[in-house]
């Protein structure tokens, strides 16, 4: 999968993809991330990429031209399956959306700033708009990092143990059950007996019960509604 990220602050996105699972995915050639500075496509001599909004009002708007030039260049080089705009008024990201996007080949992610991007970019280029929750960030970069992390780990071959993404919280609309490792007892705090029993049917049953109990208590919204 190739991901081109369009941003005014590429330095914000260098470290999130340079560690752990995503770095391994890049090393294996499964994930190819390219950062592009929108300012490099500014055509005026001051390299401005934003301007006052028509009609008045506080806050600057990201201008249409530099972003259009950059996207046109990329689209001239290869086909894109999705051009995603990170914006607080997009659809709220969930595991289902991550699963869908992880199956794509080439995607562009545009990070918003200021009051957002000139609407004409949204009309003519953007295929999907995504928010990561009901709060406002100062820019779309950290949201883009969240999206890339969440989809990157789902690409086949990225995780060592392929089954581990399938047993993540949310993959079946359930939170994960509690987990334990050695020692079996610490300060009198014991690991549940059943996990030490070696009876895999019993263990599986216990995990299902715990997952359901935890989901009911913490995220009842995941039960019963969609799907
Ligand atoms: Cl995608 N961008 C910004 N600026 N704020 C957000 C967001 C995105 N998602 C939640 N808050």
JSON list of C-alpha atoms and ligand atoms in Angstrom, two decimals:
[
{"chain": "A", "resi": 1, "resn": "UNK", "atom": "CA", "xyz": [0.00, 0.00, 0.00]},
{"chain": "A", "resi": 2, "resn": "UNK", "atom": "CA", "xyz": [1.23, 3.47, -0.90]},
{"chain": "A", "resi": 3, "resn": "UNK", "atom": "CA", "xyz": [0.11, 6.45, 1.19]},
{"chain": "A", "resi": 4, "resn": "UNK", "atom": "CA", "xyz": [0.85, 10.04, 0.13]},
{"chain": "A", "resi": 5, "resn": "UNK", "atom": "CA", "xyz": [0.27, 12.53, 2.93]},
{"chain": "A", "resi": 6, "resn": "UNK", "atom": "CA", "xyz": [-0.25, 16.20, 2.03]},
{"chain": "A", "resi": 7, "resn": "UNK", "atom": "CA", "xyz": [0.55, 18.52, 4.92]},
{"chain": "A", "resi": 8, "resn": "UNK", "atom": "CA", "xyz": [1.81, 21.94, 5.95]},
{"chain": "A", "resi": 9, "resn": "UNK", "atom": "CA", "xyz": [3.77, 20.32, 8.80]},
{"chain": "A", "resi": 10, "resn": "UNK", "atom": "CA", "xyz": [5.60, 17.23, 7.48]},
{"chain": "A", "resi": 11, "resn": "UNK", "atom": "CA", "xyz": [7.93, 17.27, 10.50]},
{"chain": "A", "resi": 12, "resn": "UNK", "atom": "CA", "xyz": [4.93, 16.34, 12.70]},
{"chain": "A", "resi": 13, "resn": "UNK", "atom": "CA", "xyz": [4.57, 13.08, 10.77]},
{"chain": "A", "resi": 14, "resn": "UNK", "atom": "CA", "xyz": [8.16, 11.88, 10.56]},
{"chain": "A", "resi": 15, "resn": "UNK", "atom": "CA", "xyz": [8.47, 10.10, 13.89]},
{"chain": "A", "resi": 16, "resn": "UNK", "atom": "CA", "xyz": [5.06, 8.37, 14.17]},
{"chain": "A", "resi": 17, "resn": "UNK", "atom": "CA", "xyz": [5.90, 6.15, 11.20]},
{"chain": "A", "resi": 18, "resn": "UNK", "atom": "CA", "xyz": [9.51, 5.48, 12.17]},
{"chain": "A", "resi": 19, "resn": "UNK", "atom": "CA", "xyz": [9.02, 3.03, 15.00]},
{"chain": "A", "resi": 20, "resn": "UNK", "atom": "CA", "xyz": [7.62, -0.38, 15.78]},
{"chain": "A", "resi": 21, "resn": "UNK", "atom": "CA", "xyz": [5.02, -1.97, 13.52]},
{"chain": "A", "resi": 22, "resn": "UNK", "atom": "CA", "xyz": [4.83, 0.75, 10.89]},
{"chain": "A", "resi": 23, "resn": "UNK", "atom": "CA", "xyz": [8.61, 0.92, 10.47]},
{"chain": "A", "resi": 24, "resn": "UNK", "atom": "CA", "xyz": [8.66, -2.84, 10.06]},
{"chain": "A", "resi": 25, "resn": "UNK", "atom": "CA", "xyz": [5.94, -2.61, 7.44]},
{"chain": "A", "resi": 26, "resn": "UNK", "atom": "CA", "xyz": [7.98, 0.00, 5.59]},
{"chain": "A", "resi": 27, "resn": "UNK", "atom": "CA", "xyz": [11.15, -2.15, 5.86]},
{"chain": "A", "resi": 28, "resn": "UNK", "atom": "CA", "xyz": [9.27, -5.14, 4.44]},
{"chain": "A", "resi": 29, "resn": "UNK", "atom": "CA", "xyz": [8.08, -3.01, 1.51]},
{"chain": "A", "resi": 30, "resn": "UNK", "atom": "CA", "xyz": [4.43, -3.57, 2.42]},
{"chain": "A", "resi": 31, "resn": "UNK", "atom": "CA", "xyz": [3.80, 0.07, 3.31]},
{"chain": "A", "resi": 32, "resn": "UNK", "atom": "CA", "xyz": [5.22, 3.01, 1.39]},
{"chain": "A", "resi": 33, "resn": "UNK", "atom": "CA", "xyz": [4.58, 6.41, 3.02]},
{"chain": "A", "resi": 34, "resn": "UNK", "atom": "CA", "xyz": [5.44, 9.68, 1.27]},
{"chain": "A", "resi": 35, "resn": "UNK", "atom": "CA", "xyz": [5.16, 13.07, 2.96]},
{"chain": "A", "resi": 36, "resn": "UNK", "atom": "CA", "xyz": [4.57, 16.15, 0.78]},
{"chain": "A", "resi": 37, "resn": "UNK", "atom": "CA", "xyz": [4.85, 19.72, 1.97]},
{"chain": "A", "resi": 38, "resn": "UNK", "atom": "CA", "xyz": [1.96, 21.71, 0.45]},
{"chain": "A", "resi": 39, "resn": "UNK", "atom": "CA", "xyz": [4.09, 24.85, 0.78]},
{"chain": "A", "resi": 40, "resn": "UNK", "atom": "CA", "xyz": [6.43, 23.49, -1.92]},
{"chain": "A", "resi": 41, "resn": "UNK", "atom": "CA", "xyz": [3.54, 23.97, -4.36]},
{"chain": "A", "resi": 42, "resn": "UNK", "atom": "CA", "xyz": [2.79, 27.59, -3.47]},
{"chain": "A", "resi": 43, "resn": "UNK", "atom": "CA", "xyz": [3.08, 29.73, -6.60]},
{"chain": "A", "resi": 44, "resn": "UNK", "atom": "CA", "xyz": [3.32, 33.23, -5.11]},
{"chain": "A", "resi": 45, "resn": "UNK", "atom": "CA", "xyz": [6.65, 34.70, -4.05]},
{"chain": "A", "resi": 46, "resn": "UNK", "atom": "CA", "xyz": [5.82, 34.66, -0.34]},
{"chain": "A", "resi": 47, "resn": "UNK", "atom": "CA", "xyz": [4.95, 30.95, -0.53]},
{"chain": "A", "resi": 48, "resn": "UNK", "atom": "CA", "xyz": [1.56, 31.62, 1.02]},
{"chain": "A", "resi": 49, "resn": "UNK", "atom": "CA", "xyz": [-0.71, 28.60, 1.22]},
{"chain": "A", "resi": 50, "resn": "UNK", "atom": "CA", "xyz": [-3.64, 30.22, 3.01]},
{"chain": "A", "resi": 51, "resn": "UNK", "atom": "CA", "xyz": [-5.78, 33.32, 2.60]},
{"chain": "A", "resi": 52, "resn": "UNK", "atom": "CA", "xyz": [-8.70, 35.26, 4.12]},
{"chain": "A", "resi": 53, "resn": "UNK", "atom": "CA", "xyz": [-12.11, 33.76, 3.58]},
{"chain": "A", "resi": 54, "resn": "UNK", "atom": "CA", "xyz": [-14.55, 35.29, 1.12]},
{"chain": "A", "resi": 55, "resn": "UNK", "atom": "CA", "xyz": [-17.49, 36.88, 2.88]},
{"chain": "A", "resi": 56, "resn": "UNK", "atom": "CA", "xyz": [-15.41, 37.72, 5.92]},
{"chain": "A", "resi": 57, "resn": "UNK", "atom": "CA", "xyz": [-15.00, 35.90, 9.21]},
{"chain": "A", "resi": 58, "resn": "UNK", "atom": "CA", "xyz": [-12.17, 34.89, 11.48]},
{"chain": "A", "resi": 59, "resn": "UNK", "atom": "CA", "xyz": [-9.57, 32.39, 10.37]},
{"chain": "A", "resi": 60, "resn": "UNK", "atom": "CA", "xyz": [-7.60, 31.58, 7.27]},
{"chain": "A", "resi": 61, "resn": "UNK", "atom": "CA", "xyz": [-8.52, 29.07, 4.59]},
{"chain": "A", "resi": 62, "resn": "UNK", "atom": "CA", "xyz": [-6.11, 26.71, 2.83]},
{"chain": "A", "resi": 63, "resn": "UNK", "atom": "CA", "xyz": [-5.94, 27.87, -0.78]},
{"chain": "A", "resi": 64, "resn": "UNK", "atom": "CA", "xyz": [-7.09, 25.72, -3.70]},
{"chain": "A", "resi": 65, "resn": "UNK", "atom": "CA", "xyz": [-4.12, 26.13, -6.05]},
{"chain": "A", "resi": 66, "resn": "UNK", "atom": "CA", "xyz": [-1.14, 24.54, -4.22]},
{"chain": "A", "resi": 67, "resn": "UNK", "atom": "CA", "xyz": [-3.22, 21.53, -3.18]},
{"chain": "A", "resi": 68, "resn": "UNK", "atom": "CA", "xyz": [-4.68, 21.11, -6.68]},
{"chain": "A", "resi": 69, "resn": "UNK", "atom": "CA", "xyz": [-1.20, 21.24, -8.25]},
{"chain": "A", "resi": 70, "resn": "UNK", "atom": "CA", "xyz": [0.12, 18.67, -5.83]},
{"chain": "A", "resi": 71, "resn": "UNK", "atom": "CA", "xyz": [-2.80, 16.27, -6.25]},
{"chain": "A", "resi": 72, "resn": "UNK", "atom": "CA", "xyz": [-2.71, 16.66, -10.05]},
{"chain": "A", "resi": 73, "resn": "UNK", "atom": "CA", "xyz": [0.97, 15.77, -10.05]},
{"chain": "A", "resi": 74, "resn": "UNK", "atom": "CA", "xyz": [0.40, 12.66, -7.93]},
{"chain": "A", "resi": 75, "resn": "UNK", "atom": "CA", "xyz": [-2.61, 11.58, -10.00]},
{"chain": "A", "resi": 76, "resn": "UNK", "atom": "CA", "xyz": [-0.47, 11.95, -13.11]},
{"chain": "A", "resi": 77, "resn": "UNK", "atom": "CA", "xyz": [2.00, 9.45, -11.67]},
{"chain": "A", "resi": 78, "resn": "UNK", "atom": "CA", "xyz": [-0.42, 6.72, -10.58]},
{"chain": "A", "resi": 79, "resn": "UNK", "atom": "CA", "xyz": [-4.06, 5.96, -9.89]},
{"chain": "A", "resi": 80, "resn": "UNK", "atom": "CA", "xyz": [-5.47, 6.57, -6.44]},
{"chain": "A", "resi": 81, "resn": "UNK", "atom": "CA", "xyz": [-8.25, 4.53, -4.87]},
{"chain": "A", "resi": 82, "resn": "UNK", "atom": "CA", "xyz": [-9.16, 7.14, -2.30]},
{"chain": "A", "resi": 83, "resn": "UNK", "atom": "CA", "xyz": [-8.34, 10.80, -1.57]},
{"chain": "A", "resi": 84, "resn": "UNK", "atom": "CA", "xyz": [-9.10, 11.33, 2.10]},
{"chain": "A", "resi": 85, "resn": "UNK", "atom": "CA", "xyz": [-9.48, 14.69, 3.83]},
{"chain": "A", "resi": 86, "resn": "UNK", "atom": "CA", "xyz": [-8.88, 14.71, 7.60]},
{"chain": "A", "resi": 87, "resn": "UNK", "atom": "CA", "xyz": [-11.43, 17.10, 9.08]},
{"chain": "A", "resi": 88, "resn": "UNK", "atom": "CA", "xyz": [-13.46, 17.37, 12.30]},
{"chain": "A", "resi": 89, "resn": "UNK", "atom": "CA", "xyz": [-16.67, 17.40, 10.22]},
{"chain": "A", "resi": 90, "resn": "UNK", "atom": "CA", "xyz": [-15.90, 14.07, 8.50]},
{"chain": "A", "resi": 91, "resn": "UNK", "atom": "CA", "xyz": [-17.37, 10.66, 9.31]},
{"chain": "A", "resi": 92, "resn": "UNK", "atom": "CA", "xyz": [-16.06, 9.41, 12.63]},
{"chain": "A", "resi": 93, "resn": "UNK", "atom": "CA", "xyz": [-13.35, 6.76, 12.20]},
{"chain": "A", "resi": 94, "resn": "UNK", "atom": "CA", "xyz": [-14.08, 3.25, 13.44]},
{"chain": "A", "resi": 95, "resn": "UNK", "atom": "CA", "xyz": [-12.62, -0.22, 12.93]},
{"chain": "A", "resi": 96, "resn": "UNK", "atom": "CA", "xyz": [-14.98, -0.94, 10.04]},
{"chain": "A", "resi": 97, "resn": "UNK", "atom": "CA", "xyz": [-13.69, 2.08, 8.09]},
{"chain": "A", "resi": 98, "resn": "UNK", "atom": "CA", "xyz": [-10.09, 1.06, 8.91]},
{"chain": "A", "resi": 99, "resn": "UNK", "atom": "CA", "xyz": [-10.73, -2.44, 7.55]},
{"chain": "A", "resi": 100, "resn": "UNK", "atom": "CA", "xyz": [-12.10, -0.98, 4.29]},
{"chain": "A", "resi": 101, "resn": "UNK", "atom": "CA", "xyz": [-9.23, 1.44, 3.76]},
{"chain": "A", "resi": 102, "resn": "UNK", "atom": "CA", "xyz": [-6.57, -1.19, 4.60]},
{"chain": "A", "resi": 103, "resn": "UNK", "atom": "CA", "xyz": [-7.63, -3.07, 1.44]},
{"chain": "A", "resi": 104, "resn": "UNK", "atom": "CA", "xyz": [-6.83, -0.14, -0.88]},
{"chain": "A", "resi": 105, "resn": "UNK", "atom": "CA", "xyz": [-3.74, 0.13, -3.06]},
{"chain": "A", "resi": 106, "resn": "UNK", "atom": "CA", "xyz": [-2.83, 3.82, -3.28]},
{"chain": "A", "resi": 107, "resn": "UNK", "atom": "CA", "xyz": [-4.35, 6.56, -1.16]},
{"chain": "A", "resi": 108, "resn": "UNK", "atom": "CA", "xyz": [-3.80, 10.27, -0.59]},
{"chain": "A", "resi": 109, "resn": "UNK", "atom": "CA", "xyz": [-4.44, 11.83, 2.82]},
{"chain": "A", "resi": 110, "resn": "UNK", "atom": "CA", "xyz": [-4.87, 15.61, 3.01]},
{"chain": "A", "resi": 111, "resn": "UNK", "atom": "CA", "xyz": [-4.35, 17.18, 6.44]},
{"chain": "A", "resi": 112, "resn": "UNK", "atom": "CA", "xyz": [-6.52, 20.21, 7.17]},
{"chain": "A", "resi": 113, "resn": "UNK", "atom": "CA", "xyz": [-5.39, 23.34, 9.00]},
{"chain": "A", "resi": 114, "resn": "UNK", "atom": "CA", "xyz": [-6.76, 26.74, 10.03]},
{"chain": "A", "resi": 115, "resn": "UNK", "atom": "CA", "xyz": [-10.46, 27.03, 9.12]},
{"chain": "A", "resi": 116, "resn": "UNK", "atom": "CA", "xyz": [-10.01, 24.18, 6.68]},
{"chain": "A", "resi": 117, "resn": "UNK", "atom": "CA", "xyz": [-9.53, 23.84, 2.96]},
{"chain": "A", "resi": 118, "resn": "UNK", "atom": "CA", "xyz": [-11.26, 25.76, 0.14]},
{"chain": "A", "resi": 119, "resn": "UNK", "atom": "CA", "xyz": [-14.48, 23.86, -0.53]},
{"chain": "A", "resi": 120, "resn": "UNK", "atom": "CA", "xyz": [-13.57, 23.37, -4.21]},
{"chain": "A", "resi": 121, "resn": "UNK", "atom": "CA", "xyz": [-10.85, 20.90, -3.20]},
{"chain": "A", "resi": 122, "resn": "UNK", "atom": "CA", "xyz": [-13.48, 18.88, -1.35]},
{"chain": "A", "resi": 123, "resn": "UNK", "atom": "CA", "xyz": [-15.87, 19.00, -4.30]},
{"chain": "A", "resi": 124, "resn": "UNK", "atom": "CA", "xyz": [-13.40, 18.10, -7.02]},
{"chain": "A", "resi": 125, "resn": "UNK", "atom": "CA", "xyz": [-10.84, 15.80, -5.44]},
{"chain": "A", "resi": 126, "resn": "UNK", "atom": "CA", "xyz": [-11.84, 14.39, -2.08]},
{"chain": "A", "resi": 127, "resn": "UNK", "atom": "CA", "xyz": [-13.53, 10.97, -2.04]},
{"chain": "A", "resi": 128, "resn": "UNK", "atom": "CA", "xyz": [-13.84, 10.51, 1.71]},
{"chain": "A", "resi": 129, "resn": "UNK", "atom": "CA", "xyz": [-13.72, 12.79, 4.77]},
{"chain": "A", "resi": 130, "resn": "UNK", "atom": "CA", "xyz": [-12.68, 11.40, 8.12]},
{"chain": "A", "resi": 131, "resn": "UNK", "atom": "CA", "xyz": [-12.67, 12.71, 11.71]},
{"chain": "A", "resi": 132, "resn": "UNK", "atom": "CA", "xyz": [-11.12, 10.84, 14.63]},
{"chain": "A", "resi": 133, "resn": "UNK", "atom": "CA", "xyz": [-13.63, 12.02, 17.22]},
{"chain": "A", "resi": 134, "resn": "UNK", "atom": "CA", "xyz": [-15.75, 14.83, 18.60]},
{"chain": "A", "resi": 135, "resn": "UNK", "atom": "CA", "xyz": [-13.04, 17.27, 19.67]},
{"chain": "A", "resi": 136, "resn": "UNK", "atom": "CA", "xyz": [-10.92, 19.75, 17.74]},
{"chain": "A", "resi": 137, "resn": "UNK", "atom": "CA", "xyz": [-7.22, 19.28, 16.99]},
{"chain": "A", "resi": 138, "resn": "UNK", "atom": "CA", "xyz": [-5.05, 22.13, 15.77]},
{"chain": "A", "resi": 139, "resn": "UNK", "atom": "CA", "xyz": [-4.45, 20.28, 12.51]},
{"chain": "A", "resi": 140, "resn": "UNK", "atom": "CA", "xyz": [-5.18, 17.04, 10.71]},
{"chain": "A", "resi": 141, "resn": "UNK", "atom": "CA", "xyz": [-1.64, 15.63, 11.09]},
{"chain": "A", "resi": 142, "resn": "UNK", "atom": "CA", "xyz": [-2.13, 13.76, 14.36]},
{"chain": "A", "resi": 143, "resn": "UNK", "atom": "CA", "xyz": [-5.45, 12.48, 13.06]},
{"chain": "A", "resi": 144, "resn": "UNK", "atom": "CA", "xyz": [-3.69, 11.27, 9.88]},
{"chain": "A", "resi": 145, "resn": "UNK", "atom": "CA", "xyz": [-1.10, 9.51, 12.06]},
{"chain": "A", "resi": 146, "resn": "UNK", "atom": "CA", "xyz": [-3.92, 7.75, 13.92]},
{"chain": "A", "resi": 147, "resn": "UNK", "atom": "CA", "xyz": [-5.54, 6.68, 10.65]},
{"chain": "A", "resi": 148, "resn": "UNK", "atom": "CA", "xyz": [-2.28, 5.41, 9.12]},
{"chain": "A", "resi": 149, "resn": "UNK", "atom": "CA", "xyz": [-1.39, 3.48, 12.28]},
{"chain": "A", "resi": 150, "resn": "UNK", "atom": "CA", "xyz": [-4.83, 1.89, 12.47]},
{"chain": "A", "resi": 151, "resn": "UNK", "atom": "CA", "xyz": [-4.89, 0.84, 8.80]},
{"chain": "A", "resi": 152, "resn": "UNK", "atom": "CA", "xyz": [-1.17, 0.02, 8.53]},
{"chain": "A", "resi": 153, "resn": "UNK", "atom": "CA", "xyz": [-1.37, -2.77, 11.08]},
{"chain": "A", "resi": 154, "resn": "UNK", "atom": "CA", "xyz": [-4.29, -4.36, 9.20]},
{"chain": "A", "resi": 155, "resn": "UNK", "atom": "CA", "xyz": [-2.43, -4.77, 5.89]},
{"chain": "A", "resi": 156, "resn": "UNK", "atom": "CA", "xyz": [-1.75, -8.49, 5.39]},
{"chain": "A", "resi": 157, "resn": "UNK", "atom": "CA", "xyz": [1.82, -9.36, 6.33]},
{"chain": "A", "resi": 158, "resn": "UNK", "atom": "CA", "xyz": [2.38, -6.37, 8.61]},
{"chain": "A", "resi": 159, "resn": "UNK", "atom": "CA", "xyz": [1.73, -8.10, 11.91]},
{"chain": "A", "resi": 160, "resn": "UNK", "atom": "CA", "xyz": [3.88, -11.09, 12.80]},
{"chain": "A", "resi": 161, "resn": "UNK", "atom": "CA", "xyz": [1.00, -13.15, 14.06]},
{"chain": "A", "resi": 162, "resn": "UNK", "atom": "CA", "xyz": [-1.66, -12.70, 11.42]},
{"chain": "A", "resi": 163, "resn": "UNK", "atom": "CA", "xyz": [-4.38, -13.79, 13.77]},
{"chain": "A", "resi": 164, "resn": "UNK", "atom": "CA", "xyz": [-3.68, -11.07, 16.27]},
{"chain": "A", "resi": 165, "resn": "UNK", "atom": "CA", "xyz": [-5.45, -8.31, 14.31]},
{"chain": "A", "resi": 166, "resn": "UNK", "atom": "CA", "xyz": [-8.48, -10.58, 14.06]},
{"chain": "A", "resi": 167, "resn": "UNK", "atom": "CA", "xyz": [-8.71, -10.86, 17.83]},
{"chain": "A", "resi": 168, "resn": "UNK", "atom": "CA", "xyz": [-8.34, -7.12, 18.45]},
{"chain": "A", "resi": 169, "resn": "UNK", "atom": "CA", "xyz": [-10.98, -5.22, 20.32]},
{"chain": "A", "resi": 170, "resn": "UNK", "atom": "CA", "xyz": [-13.69, -4.02, 17.92]},
{"chain": "A", "resi": 171, "resn": "UNK", "atom": "CA", "xyz": [-13.04, -6.58, 15.16]},
{"chain": "A", "resi": 172, "resn": "UNK", "atom": "CA", "xyz": [-16.17, -8.42, 16.26]},
{"chain": "A", "resi": 173, "resn": "UNK", "atom": "CA", "xyz": [-17.80, -5.39, 17.91]},
{"chain": "A", "resi": 174, "resn": "UNK", "atom": "CA", "xyz": [-16.55, -6.63, 21.28]},
{"chain": "A", "resi": 175, "resn": "UNK", "atom": "CA", "xyz": [-13.83, -5.30, 23.55]},
{"chain": "A", "resi": 176, "resn": "UNK", "atom": "CA", "xyz": [-10.97, -7.70, 24.32]},
{"chain": "A", "resi": 177, "resn": "UNK", "atom": "CA", "xyz": [-11.03, -9.86, 27.46]},
{"chain": "A", "resi": 178, "resn": "UNK", "atom": "CA", "xyz": [-8.45, -9.30, 30.24]},
{"chain": "A", "resi": 179, "resn": "UNK", "atom": "CA", "xyz": [-4.97, -10.76, 29.63]},
{"chain": "A", "resi": 180, "resn": "UNK", "atom": "CA", "xyz": [-2.29, -12.00, 32.02]},
{"chain": "A", "resi": 181, "resn": "UNK", "atom": "CA", "xyz": [1.30, -13.22, 31.87]},
{"chain": "A", "resi": 182, "resn": "UNK", "atom": "CA", "xyz": [3.72, -14.71, 34.39]},
{"chain": "A", "resi": 183, "resn": "UNK", "atom": "CA", "xyz": [3.97, -14.88, 37.36]},
{"chain": "A", "resi": 184, "resn": "UNK", "atom": "CA", "xyz": [0.74, -16.71, 38.32]},
{"chain": "A", "resi": 185, "resn": "UNK", "atom": "CA", "xyz": [0.70, -14.82, 41.62]},
{"chain": "A", "resi": 186, "resn": "UNK", "atom": "CA", "xyz": [2.08, -11.38, 42.50]},
{"chain": "A", "resi": 187, "resn": "UNK", "atom": "CA", "xyz": [1.54, -9.89, 46.00]},
{"chain": "A", "resi": 188, "resn": "UNK", "atom": "CA", "xyz": [-1.31, -12.34, 46.39]},
{"chain": "A", "resi": 189, "resn": "UNK", "atom": "CA", "xyz": [-2.95, -11.10, 43.16]},
{"chain": "A", "resi": 190, "resn": "UNK", "atom": "CA", "xyz": [-3.85, -14.26, 41.30]},
{"chain": "A", "resi": 191, "resn": "UNK", "atom": "CA", "xyz": [-4.30, -15.02, 37.63]},
{"chain": "A", "resi": 192, "resn": "UNK", "atom": "CA", "xyz": [-7.80, -16.51, 37.10]},
{"chain": "A", "resi": 193, "resn": "UNK", "atom": "CA", "xyz": [-7.62, -20.27, 37.64]},
{"chain": "A", "resi": 194, "resn": "UNK", "atom": "CA", "xyz": [-9.24, -21.13, 34.34]},
{"chain": "A", "resi": 195, "resn": "UNK", "atom": "CA", "xyz": [-6.34, -19.62, 32.34]},
{"chain": "A", "resi": 196, "resn": "UNK", "atom": "CA", "xyz": [-3.92, -22.00, 34.04]},
{"chain": "A", "resi": 197, "resn": "UNK", "atom": "CA", "xyz": [-6.19, -25.03, 33.54]},
{"chain": "A", "resi": 198, "resn": "UNK", "atom": "CA", "xyz": [-4.95, -26.02, 30.07]},
{"chain": "A", "resi": 199, "resn": "UNK", "atom": "CA", "xyz": [-8.60, -26.66, 29.08]},
{"chain": "A", "resi": 200, "resn": "UNK", "atom": "CA", "xyz": [-8.84, -24.66, 25.86]},
{"chain": "A", "resi": 201, "resn": "UNK", "atom": "CA", "xyz": [-12.60, -24.98, 25.48]},
{"chain": "A", "resi": 202, "resn": "UNK", "atom": "CA", "xyz": [-13.10, -23.63, 28.98]},
{"chain": "A", "resi": 203, "resn": "UNK", "atom": "CA", "xyz": [-10.60, -20.83, 28.34]},
{"chain": "A", "resi": 204, "resn": "UNK", "atom": "CA", "xyz": [-12.32, -19.81, 25.11]},
{"chain": "A", "resi": 205, "resn": "UNK", "atom": "CA", "xyz": [-15.69, -19.76, 26.87]},
{"chain": "A", "resi": 206, "resn": "UNK", "atom": "CA", "xyz": [-14.27, -17.65, 29.72]},
{"chain": "A", "resi": 207, "resn": "UNK", "atom": "CA", "xyz": [-12.77, -15.17, 27.26]},
{"chain": "A", "resi": 208, "resn": "UNK", "atom": "CA", "xyz": [-16.06, -14.80, 25.40]},
{"chain": "A", "resi": 209, "resn": "UNK", "atom": "CA", "xyz": [-17.91, -14.20, 28.68]},
{"chain": "A", "resi": 210, "resn": "UNK", "atom": "CA", "xyz": [-15.34, -11.63, 29.81]},
{"chain": "A", "resi": 211, "resn": "UNK", "atom": "CA", "xyz": [-15.40, -9.83, 26.47]},
{"chain": "A", "resi": 212, "resn": "UNK", "atom": "CA", "xyz": [-19.18, -9.59, 26.58]},
{"chain": "A", "resi": 213, "resn": "UNK", "atom": "CA", "xyz": [-19.21, -8.46, 30.22]},
{"chain": "A", "resi": 214, "resn": "UNK", "atom": "CA", "xyz": [-16.61, -5.78, 29.53]},
{"chain": "A", "resi": 215, "resn": "UNK", "atom": "CA", "xyz": [-18.42, -4.55, 26.43]},
{"chain": "A", "resi": 216, "resn": "UNK", "atom": "CA", "xyz": [-21.75, -4.36, 28.30]},
{"chain": "A", "resi": 217, "resn": "UNK", "atom": "CA", "xyz": [-20.14, -2.38, 31.10]},
{"chain": "A", "resi": 218, "resn": "UNK", "atom": "CA", "xyz": [-17.96, -0.03, 29.06]},
{"chain": "A", "resi": 219, "resn": "UNK", "atom": "CA", "xyz": [-19.30, 0.20, 25.53]},
{"chain": "A", "resi": 220, "resn": "UNK", "atom": "CA", "xyz": [-22.93, -0.92, 25.42]},
{"chain": "A", "resi": 221, "resn": "UNK", "atom": "CA", "xyz": [-23.23, 1.12, 22.20]},
{"chain": "A", "resi": 222, "resn": "UNK", "atom": "CA", "xyz": [-21.20, -1.61, 20.42]},
{"chain": "A", "resi": 223, "resn": "UNK", "atom": "CA", "xyz": [-23.88, -4.22, 21.18]},
{"chain": "A", "resi": 224, "resn": "UNK", "atom": "CA", "xyz": [-27.15, -4.42, 19.39]},
{"chain": "A", "resi": 225, "resn": "UNK", "atom": "CA", "xyz": [-27.00, -1.49, 16.97]},
{"chain": "A", "resi": 226, "resn": "UNK", "atom": "CA", "xyz": [-25.22, -1.52, 13.61]},
{"chain": "A", "resi": 227, "resn": "UNK", "atom": "CA", "xyz": [-24.53, -4.78, 11.68]},
{"chain": "B", "resi": 1, "resn": "LIG", "atom": "CL1", "xyz": [-9.35, 14.84, 11.28]},
{"chain": "B", "resi": 1, "resn": "LIG", "atom": "N1", "xyz": [-8.82, 17.22, 12.27]},
{"chain": "B", "resi": 1, "resn": "LIG", "atom": "C1", "xyz": [-8.89, 18.14, 13.22]},
{"chain": "B", "resi": 1, "resn": "LIG", "atom": "N2", "xyz": [-8.31, 19.31, 13.02]},
{"chain": "B", "resi": 1, "resn": "LIG", "atom": "N3", "xyz": [-9.50, 17.96, 14.38]},
{"chain": "B", "resi": 1, "resn": "LIG", "atom": "C2", "xyz": [-10.06, 16.76, 14.57]},
{"chain": "B", "resi": 1, "resn": "LIG", "atom": "C3", "xyz": [-10.03, 15.74, 13.62]},
{"chain": "B", "resi": 1, "resn": "LIG", "atom": "C4", "xyz": [-9.39, 16.01, 12.45]},
{"chain": "B", "resi": 1, "resn": "LIG", "atom": "N4", "xyz": [-10.69, 14.68, 14.10]},
{"chain": "B", "resi": 1, "resn": "LIG", "atom": "C5", "xyz": [-11.10, 15.03, 15.31]},
{"chain": "B", "resi": 1, "resn": "LIG", "atom": "N5", "xyz": [-10.74, 16.29, 15.60]}
]
